[in-house]
CSV table of C-alpha atoms in Angstrom, one decimal:
chain,number,residue,atom,x,y,z
A,1,MET,CA,0.1,-0.3,-0.3
A,2,ASN,CA,3.0,2.4,-0.4
A,3,GLY,CA,3.6,3.1,2.8
A,4,LEU,CA,-0.1,4.1,3.6
A,5,HIS,CA,-0.3,2.2,6.8
A,6,PHE,CA,2.1,4.5,8.6
A,7,LYS,CA,-0.2,7.5,8.2
A,8,ARG,CA,-2.7,8.4,10.5
A,9,ASN,CA,-5.5,11.2,10.3
A,10,TYR,CA,-5.1,11.0,6.0
A,11,PHE,CA,-6.8,11.3,3.2
A,12,GLU,CA,-6.7,11.6,-0.8
A,13,GLY,CA,-8.8,11.4,-3.3
A,14,TRP,CA,-8.8,12.4,-7.0
A,15,TYR,CA,-11.9,14.1,-9.1
A,16,PHE,CA,-12.5,13.0,-12.4
A,17,LYS,CA,-15.4,15.1,-14.2
A,18,GLN,CA,-16.9,14.0,-17.7
A,19,ASN,CA,-19.2,16.2,-19.8
A,20,ASN,CA,-21.1,15.1,-23.4
A,21,GLY,CA,-22.7,18.5,-23.8
A,22,GLU,CA,-26.1,17.3,-22.0
A,23,HIS,CA,-25.2,15.3,-19.2
A,24,THR,CA,-22.1,15.4,-16.7
A,25,ILE,CA,-21.0,12.7,-14.7
A,26,VAL,CA,-18.3,12.9,-11.7
A,27,PHE,CA,-16.4,10.0,-9.8
A,28,ILE,CA,-14.3,10.8,-6.6
A,29,PRO,CA,-12.2,7.7,-5.5
A,30,SER,CA,-10.6,8.4,-2.2
A,31,TYR,CA,-9.1,6.7,0.5
A,32,HIS,CA,-9.0,7.9,4.2
A,33,ILE,CA,-7.1,6.7,7.2
A,34,ASP,CA,-8.4,7.3,10.6
A,35,GLN,CA,-6.5,8.3,13.7
A,36,LYS,CA,-5.4,4.3,14.8
A,37,GLY,CA,-4.4,3.5,11.3
A,38,LYS,CA,-7.5,1.7,9.7
A,39,LEU,CA,-7.8,2.5,6.3
A,40,ASN,CA,-11.2,2.3,4.3
A,41,ALA,CA,-12.2,3.5,0.6
A,42,ARG,CA,-14.8,5.7,-0.9
A,43,LEU,CA,-16.1,5.9,-4.3
A,44,GLN,CA,-18.6,9.1,-4.7
A,45,LEU,CA,-20.6,9.5,-7.7
A,46,ILE,CA,-22.3,12.8,-8.8
A,47,THR,CA,-24.7,13.2,-11.9
A,48,ASP,CA,-26.6,16.8,-12.6
A,49,ASN,CA,-29.3,15.6,-10.1
A,50,SER,CA,-28.1,13.1,-7.6
A,51,ALA,CA,-25.2,11.9,-5.7
A,52,HIS,CA,-24.3,8.7,-3.7
A,53,CYS,CA,-21.1,7.4,-1.7
A,54,PHE,CA,-20.0,4.0,-2.3
A,55,THR,CA,-17.7,2.8,0.8
A,56,PHE,CA,-15.0,-0.2,0.2
A,57,PRO,CA,-13.2,-2.0,2.9
A,58,ALA,CA,-9.0,-1.8,3.0
A,59,GLU,CA,-8.9,-4.8,0.5
A,60,LYS,CA,-10.8,-3.8,-1.9
A,61,PHE,CA,-8.6,-0.5,-2.7
A,62,HIS,CA,-5.2,-0.4,-4.4
A,63,PHE,CA,-3.1,2.7,-5.1
A,64,GLU,CA,0.2,3.0,-7.3
A,65,LYS,CA,1.6,6.7,-8.0
A,66,LYS,CA,3.6,6.1,-10.7
A,67,PRO,CA,1.7,5.6,-13.2
A,68,PHE,CA,-1.1,6.8,-11.3
A,69,CYS,CA,-3.8,3.6,-11.0
A,70,ALA,CA,-6.5,3.7,-8.5
A,71,LYS,CA,-8.5,0.4,-8.2
A,72,ILE,CA,-11.5,0.2,-5.8
A,73,GLY,CA,-14.2,-2.6,-6.0
A,74,GLY,CA,-14.3,-3.6,-9.5
A,75,SER,CA,-13.7,-0.2,-11.2
A,76,VAL,CA,-10.0,1.0,-12.1
A,77,PHE,CA,-9.0,4.8,-12.6
A,78,SER,CA,-5.8,6.2,-14.6
A,79,LEU,CA,-4.6,9.1,-16.3
A,80,LYS,CA,-5.5,7.1,-19.5
A,81,GLY,CA,-9.2,6.4,-19.0
A,82,ALA,CA,-11.2,4.6,-16.2
A,83,SER,CA,-13.2,1.3,-16.2
A,84,LEU,CA,-16.5,1.2,-14.1
A,85,ASN,CA,-17.8,-1.9,-12.5
A,86,ILE,CA,-20.2,-1.0,-9.5
A,87,ASP,CA,-23.2,-3.1,-8.0
A,88,ASP,CA,-25.1,-2.7,-4.8
A,89,ALA,CA,-28.8,-2.5,-4.1
A,90,ALA,CA,-29.1,1.1,-5.4
A,91,TYR,CA,-27.3,1.2,-8.2
A,92,LYS,CA,-25.3,-0.9,-10.9
A,93,ILE,CA,-22.8,1.1,-13.1
A,94,THR,CA,-21.0,-0.3,-15.9
A,95,GLY,CA,-18.7,1.8,-18.4
A,96,GLU,CA,-15.5,2.4,-20.4
A,97,LEU,CA,-14.0,5.9,-20.7
A,98,VAL,CA,-10.7,6.7,-22.9
A,99,PHE,CA,-9.0,10.1,-21.9
A,100,GLY,CA,-7.2,12.2,-24.7
A,101,ASN,CA,-3.9,14.5,-24.3
A,102,LEU,CA,-4.1,15.6,-20.6
A,103,THR,CA,-3.6,19.9,-20.3
A,104,ALA,CA,-1.6,19.6,-17.2
A,105,PRO,CA,-0.1,23.4,-16.0
A,106,LYS,CA,3.2,24.5,-16.4
A,107,TYR,CA,4.2,24.0,-12.8
A,108,ASP,CA,2.6,23.0,-9.3
A,109,ILE,CA,-0.6,24.7,-8.7
A,110,MET,CA,0.5,25.1,-4.9
A,111,GLY,CA,3.4,26.6,-6.2
A,112,PRO,CA,6.0,27.2,-3.1
A,113,PHE,CA,2.7,26.0,-0.7
A,114,ALA,CA,3.7,22.7,-1.9
A,115,PHE,CA,6.6,22.7,0.6
A,116,VAL,CA,4.7,24.2,3.8
A,117,PRO,CA,4.9,21.4,6.5
A,118,LEU,CA,1.5,20.5,8.0
A,119,LEU,CA,-0.5,21.5,5.6
A,120,GLN,CA,-4.5,21.0,6.0
A,121,CYS,CA,-5.1,20.5,2.4
A,122,ARG,CA,-3.2,20.5,-0.9
A,123,HIS,CA,-4.6,20.6,-3.9
A,124,SER,CA,-3.2,19.0,-7.1
A,125,LEU,CA,-4.4,20.3,-10.8
A,126,ILE,CA,-3.8,17.1,-12.9
A,127,SER,CA,-5.8,18.0,-16.0
A,128,LEU,CA,-7.5,21.5,-17.0
A,129,LYS,CA,-9.3,19.7,-19.8
A,130,HIS,CA,-9.1,16.7,-22.1
A,131,THR,CA,-11.3,14.8,-24.3
A,132,VAL,CA,-13.0,11.6,-23.1
A,133,ASP,CA,-14.4,9.0,-25.4
A,134,GLY,CA,-16.7,5.9,-24.1
A,135,HIS,CA,-20.0,5.2,-22.2
A,136,ILE,CA,-21.4,5.1,-19.0
A,137,LYS,CA,-24.2,3.3,-17.9
A,138,ILE,CA,-26.2,4.0,-14.6
A,139,ASN,CA,-29.1,1.5,-13.9
A,140,ASP,CA,-31.1,1.8,-16.8
A,141,SER,CA,-29.7,5.1,-18.3
A,142,ARG,CA,-26.5,5.3,-20.9
A,143,PHE,CA,-24.1,7.9,-21.5
A,144,ASP,CA,-22.0,8.2,-24.6
A,145,PHE,CA,-19.3,10.4,-24.6
A,146,VAL,CA,-17.9,11.2,-28.2
A,147,ASN,CA,-15.1,14.0,-28.1
A,148,GLY,CA,-16.7,15.0,-24.7
A,149,GLN,CA,-14.9,17.3,-21.9
A,150,GLY,CA,-12.7,16.0,-19.2
A,151,TYR,CA,-11.0,17.5,-15.8
A,152,ILE,CA,-9.3,15.9,-13.5
A,153,GLU,CA,-7.7,16.9,-9.8
A,154,GLY,CA,-6.7,15.7,-6.4
A,155,ASP,CA,-6.6,16.7,-2.7
A,156,ARG,CA,-4.6,15.4,0.1
A,157,GLY,CA,-4.0,16.0,3.5
A,158,SER,CA,-5.7,15.8,6.7
A,159,SER,CA,-9.2,18.2,6.3
A,160,PHE,CA,-11.1,20.3,3.8
A,161,PRO,CA,-10.4,24.1,4.6
A,162,GLU,CA,-12.6,25.3,7.2
A,163,ARG,CA,-14.2,27.8,4.3
A,164,TYR,CA,-13.6,27.7,0.6
A,165,LEU,CA,-14.9,28.2,-2.4
A,166,TRP,CA,-13.8,26.3,-5.5
A,167,THR,CA,-15.0,26.6,-9.5
A,168,GLN,CA,-13.9,24.6,-12.6
A,169,CYS,CA,-15.0,25.0,-16.3
A,170,ASN,CA,-13.9,24.1,-19.6
A,171,ILE,CA,-15.7,25.4,-22.2
A,172,ASN,CA,-14.4,25.8,-26.5
A,173,ASP,CA,-10.6,27.3,-25.9
A,174,THR,CA,-10.9,28.6,-22.3
A,175,ALA,CA,-10.4,26.2,-19.1
A,176,VAL,CA,-10.4,27.6,-15.7
A,177,MET,CA,-10.0,26.5,-11.9
A,178,LEU,CA,-10.0,28.5,-9.0
A,179,SER,CA,-9.7,27.9,-5.4
A,180,ILE,CA,-10.2,30.3,-2.6
A,181,ALA,CA,-9.7,29.2,1.0
A,182,THR,CA,-9.2,29.7,4.8
A,183,VAL,CA,-6.0,27.6,5.1
A,184,ARG,CA,-4.5,26.1,8.2
A,185,ALA,CA,-0.8,25.5,8.5
A,186,LEU,CA,1.5,25.4,11.4
A,187,SER,CA,-1.5,26.3,13.8
A,188,ILE,CA,-1.6,29.9,11.6
A,189,ASN,CA,-4.6,30.2,9.6
A,190,PHE,CA,-4.3,32.8,6.3
A,191,LEU,CA,-6.5,33.1,3.3
A,192,GLY,CA,-5.0,32.0,0.5
A,193,ALA,CA,-6.1,31.7,-3.6
A,194,ILE,CA,-4.8,28.9,-6.2
A,195,CYS,CA,-6.2,29.7,-10.1
A,196,SER,CA,-4.6,28.5,-13.3
A,197,ILE,CA,-6.8,30.0,-16.5
A,198,TYR,CA,-5.8,28.2,-20.0
A,199,TYR,CA,-6.9,30.4,-22.9
A,200,LYS,CA,-6.1,29.9,-26.3
A,201,ASP,CA,-3.4,27.2,-25.4
A,202,LYS,CA,-1.7,29.9,-23.1
A,203,GLU,CA,-1.8,29.3,-18.9
A,204,TYR,CA,-2.4,32.4,-16.9
A,205,ARG,CA,-1.7,31.9,-13.5
A,206,ILE,CA,-3.1,33.9,-10.6
A,207,ALA,CA,-1.9,32.9,-6.7
A,208,SER,CA,-1.7,34.1,-3.4
A,209,TYR,CA,2.4,33.1,-3.7
A,210,LEU,CA,2.4,35.6,-6.9
A,211,GLY,CA,0.9,38.1,-5.1
A,212,ALA,CA,-2.7,38.1,-5.8
A,213,LYS,CA,-5.1,39.6,-3.7
A,214,VAL,CA,-8.7,38.5,-2.9
A,215,LEU,CA,-11.1,41.2,-3.6
A,216,GLU,CA,-14.4,39.2,-2.9
A,217,PHE,CA,-15.0,36.0,-1.6
A,218,SER,CA,-19.0,35.0,-1.6
A,219,GLU,CA,-21.0,32.2,-1.5
A,220,LYS,CA,-22.0,33.2,-5.2
A,221,SER,CA,-18.9,35.2,-6.0
A,222,ALA,CA,-15.1,35.8,-6.2
A,223,SER,CA,-12.7,38.1,-7.4
A,224,LEU,CA,-8.9,38.4,-7.4
A,225,LYS,CA,-6.2,41.1,-8.7
A,226,GLN,CA,-2.8,40.3,-9.3
A,227,GLY,CA,-0.8,43.1,-11.1
A,228,LYS,CA,-2.6,44.0,-14.4
A,229,MET,CA,-4.8,41.0,-14.2
A,230,ARG,CA,-8.2,40.3,-13.1
A,231,PHE,CA,-10.5,37.5,-12.7
A,232,SER,CA,-14.0,37.3,-11.3
A,233,VAL,CA,-16.7,34.4,-11.0
A,234,THR,CA,-20.1,34.7,-10.7
A,235,GLN,CA,-22.5,31.3,-10.1
A,236,LEU,CA,-25.7,32.3,-12.0
A,237,SER,CA,-28.0,29.3,-11.4
A,238,ALA,CA,-27.5,26.2,-8.7
A,239,ALA,CA,-27.9,22.6,-8.8
A,240,PRO,CA,-26.3,21.6,-5.6
A,241,GLN,CA,-25.7,17.5,-4.6
A,242,ILE,CA,-24.7,16.5,-1.1
A,243,LEU,CA,-21.1,15.1,-1.1
A,244,HIS,CA,-19.0,13.5,2.1
A,245,ALA,CA,-15.7,15.6,2.8
A,246,PRO,CA,-12.9,14.6,5.2
A,247,VAL,CA,-12.3,15.9,8.8
A,248,ASP,CA,-9.3,14.5,10.3
A,249,GLY,CA,-9.0,12.0,7.7
A,250,MET,CA,-12.6,10.2,7.8
A,251,MET,CA,-15.6,11.9,6.1
A,252,GLY,CA,-17.5,13.5,8.6
A,253,ARG,CA,-18.4,16.6,6.4
A,254,LEU,CA,-21.3,17.3,4.2
A,255,ILE,CA,-20.8,19.6,1.5
A,256,ARG,CA,-22.8,20.8,-1.5
A,257,GLU,CA,-21.5,21.1,-5.0
A,258,SER,CA,-23.1,21.6,-8.1
A,259,PRO,CA,-21.5,19.8,-10.8
A,260,SER,CA,-23.1,21.5,-13.6
A,261,CYS,CA,-24.7,24.9,-13.5
A,262,SER,CA,-24.2,28.2,-15.1
A,263,VAL,CA,-21.0,30.5,-13.7
A,264,ARG,CA,-19.9,33.6,-15.3
A,265,TYR,CA,-16.0,34.2,-15.8
A,266,THR,CA,-14.4,37.7,-16.6
A,267,PHE,CA,-10.6,37.7,-17.3
A,268,SER,CA,-9.2,41.2,-18.2
A,269,ILE,CA,-5.7,42.5,-18.2
A,270,GLY,CA,-5.3,46.3,-17.7
A,271,ASN,CA,-8.2,47.8,-19.9
A,272,ASP,CA,-8.5,45.0,-22.2
A,273,THR,CA,-10.9,42.0,-21.4
A,274,VAL,CA,-9.4,38.5,-22.3
A,275,PHE,CA,-12.8,36.7,-22.4
A,276,ASP,CA,-16.2,37.3,-20.5
A,277,ILE,CA,-18.1,34.1,-20.6
A,278,ILE,CA,-20.9,31.8,-19.0
A,279,SER,CA,-20.3,28.5,-18.9
A,280,PRO,CA,-23.6,26.1,-18.4
A,281,ASN,CA,-21.5,23.1,-17.5
A,282,ALA,CA,-19.3,24.8,-14.8
A,283,GLY,CA,-18.5,23.0,-11.1
A,284,PHE,CA,-19.2,25.3,-8.4
A,285,GLU,CA,-18.8,24.5,-4.7
A,286,TYR,CA,-18.7,26.7,-1.6
A,287,SER,CA,-18.6,25.7,2.0
A,288,ASP,CA,-18.2,27.3,5.4
A,289,ASN,CA,-18.5,24.7,8.4
A,290,ALA,CA,-18.1,27.3,11.0
A,291,LYS,CA,-22.1,28.0,9.6
A,292,GLY,CA,-22.7,24.2,9.1
C-alpha cells in the first residue's frame, strides 16, 4: 500500500469529471485513514441530479502513484481512462472511458505552498481539459461520450479547509480552476488563492504566492487581482448535490457541490477584456463549516 499504513488522520482523493454537452458525471475515488491507522475507501458518484457514496474495505482498494492507478472495488481509474464496475442495492454502474491528451498546468498549482509543512490540505491540478470518449451506464440510463470534455484534480491532507470556494469549467478554448480558502498550516490560518486560466493554448496563473489579492470571497462570487490581471466569477444558477468531505482524515462533513451549473467568468488584463463567458456546465462549490 505504498507506506499508507504509516499515516494517521489522512485522506487522498481524485476528482474525475466528464461532460458530453448534455450530461455531467463525476467520480471521486478516495481513501481515508483514521487516528488508529485503519484504512477504508470510498467512491462518490455525482450527476446533474443525484449523488451517492459507495464504501469499500481496505482490501478492495489499491493505489499506485507512478503511473497513477487507483483500483477500488471493481473499478479502475488512471490518467488514460476509467473502467467502471459497481453493483449494490441502489446502483448498477458499468462503463469504459478513454481520455485524450491531458492539459496539465506549467508547474504545481500549489507553487511554494507545496513545501509548507503540516498544511491542512494540498490541491493538485492534473488536467484542466482533455477529451473523453466511451460510455457509462447507470442503472437503465446510458451516457455516451464522443469527444466529450474531461477534468481531473486531486486533494490530500487531513481536512478540507474550514471555509472555501471552488469552481471549474472548460468551454471551447477556455479552461479555468479557481480555489479560495481559509488555510491552516502550523496552527496559523490565512486566506489563500490558487487559480489557473488556460486560454488559447496559454496558461495564466493567479495565486497568493504570486502576489494575488482576494477582492471578494462570498457564497456566490469571488474576484482576484494580481498586477494588471483581474479575474472574477459569479454563480448564476445552482443545482447542488450533497457530498462527503474529510475531517481529520475521515468523511465527517457534508458539503454541497453543483457539478454542472451556470457560472460567469470574466478575465481582464489592464483595460483589455480577455474573455467574458458564461459556462452552462461549470462546477461550483462553497462551504463554510462555521455556519454548518
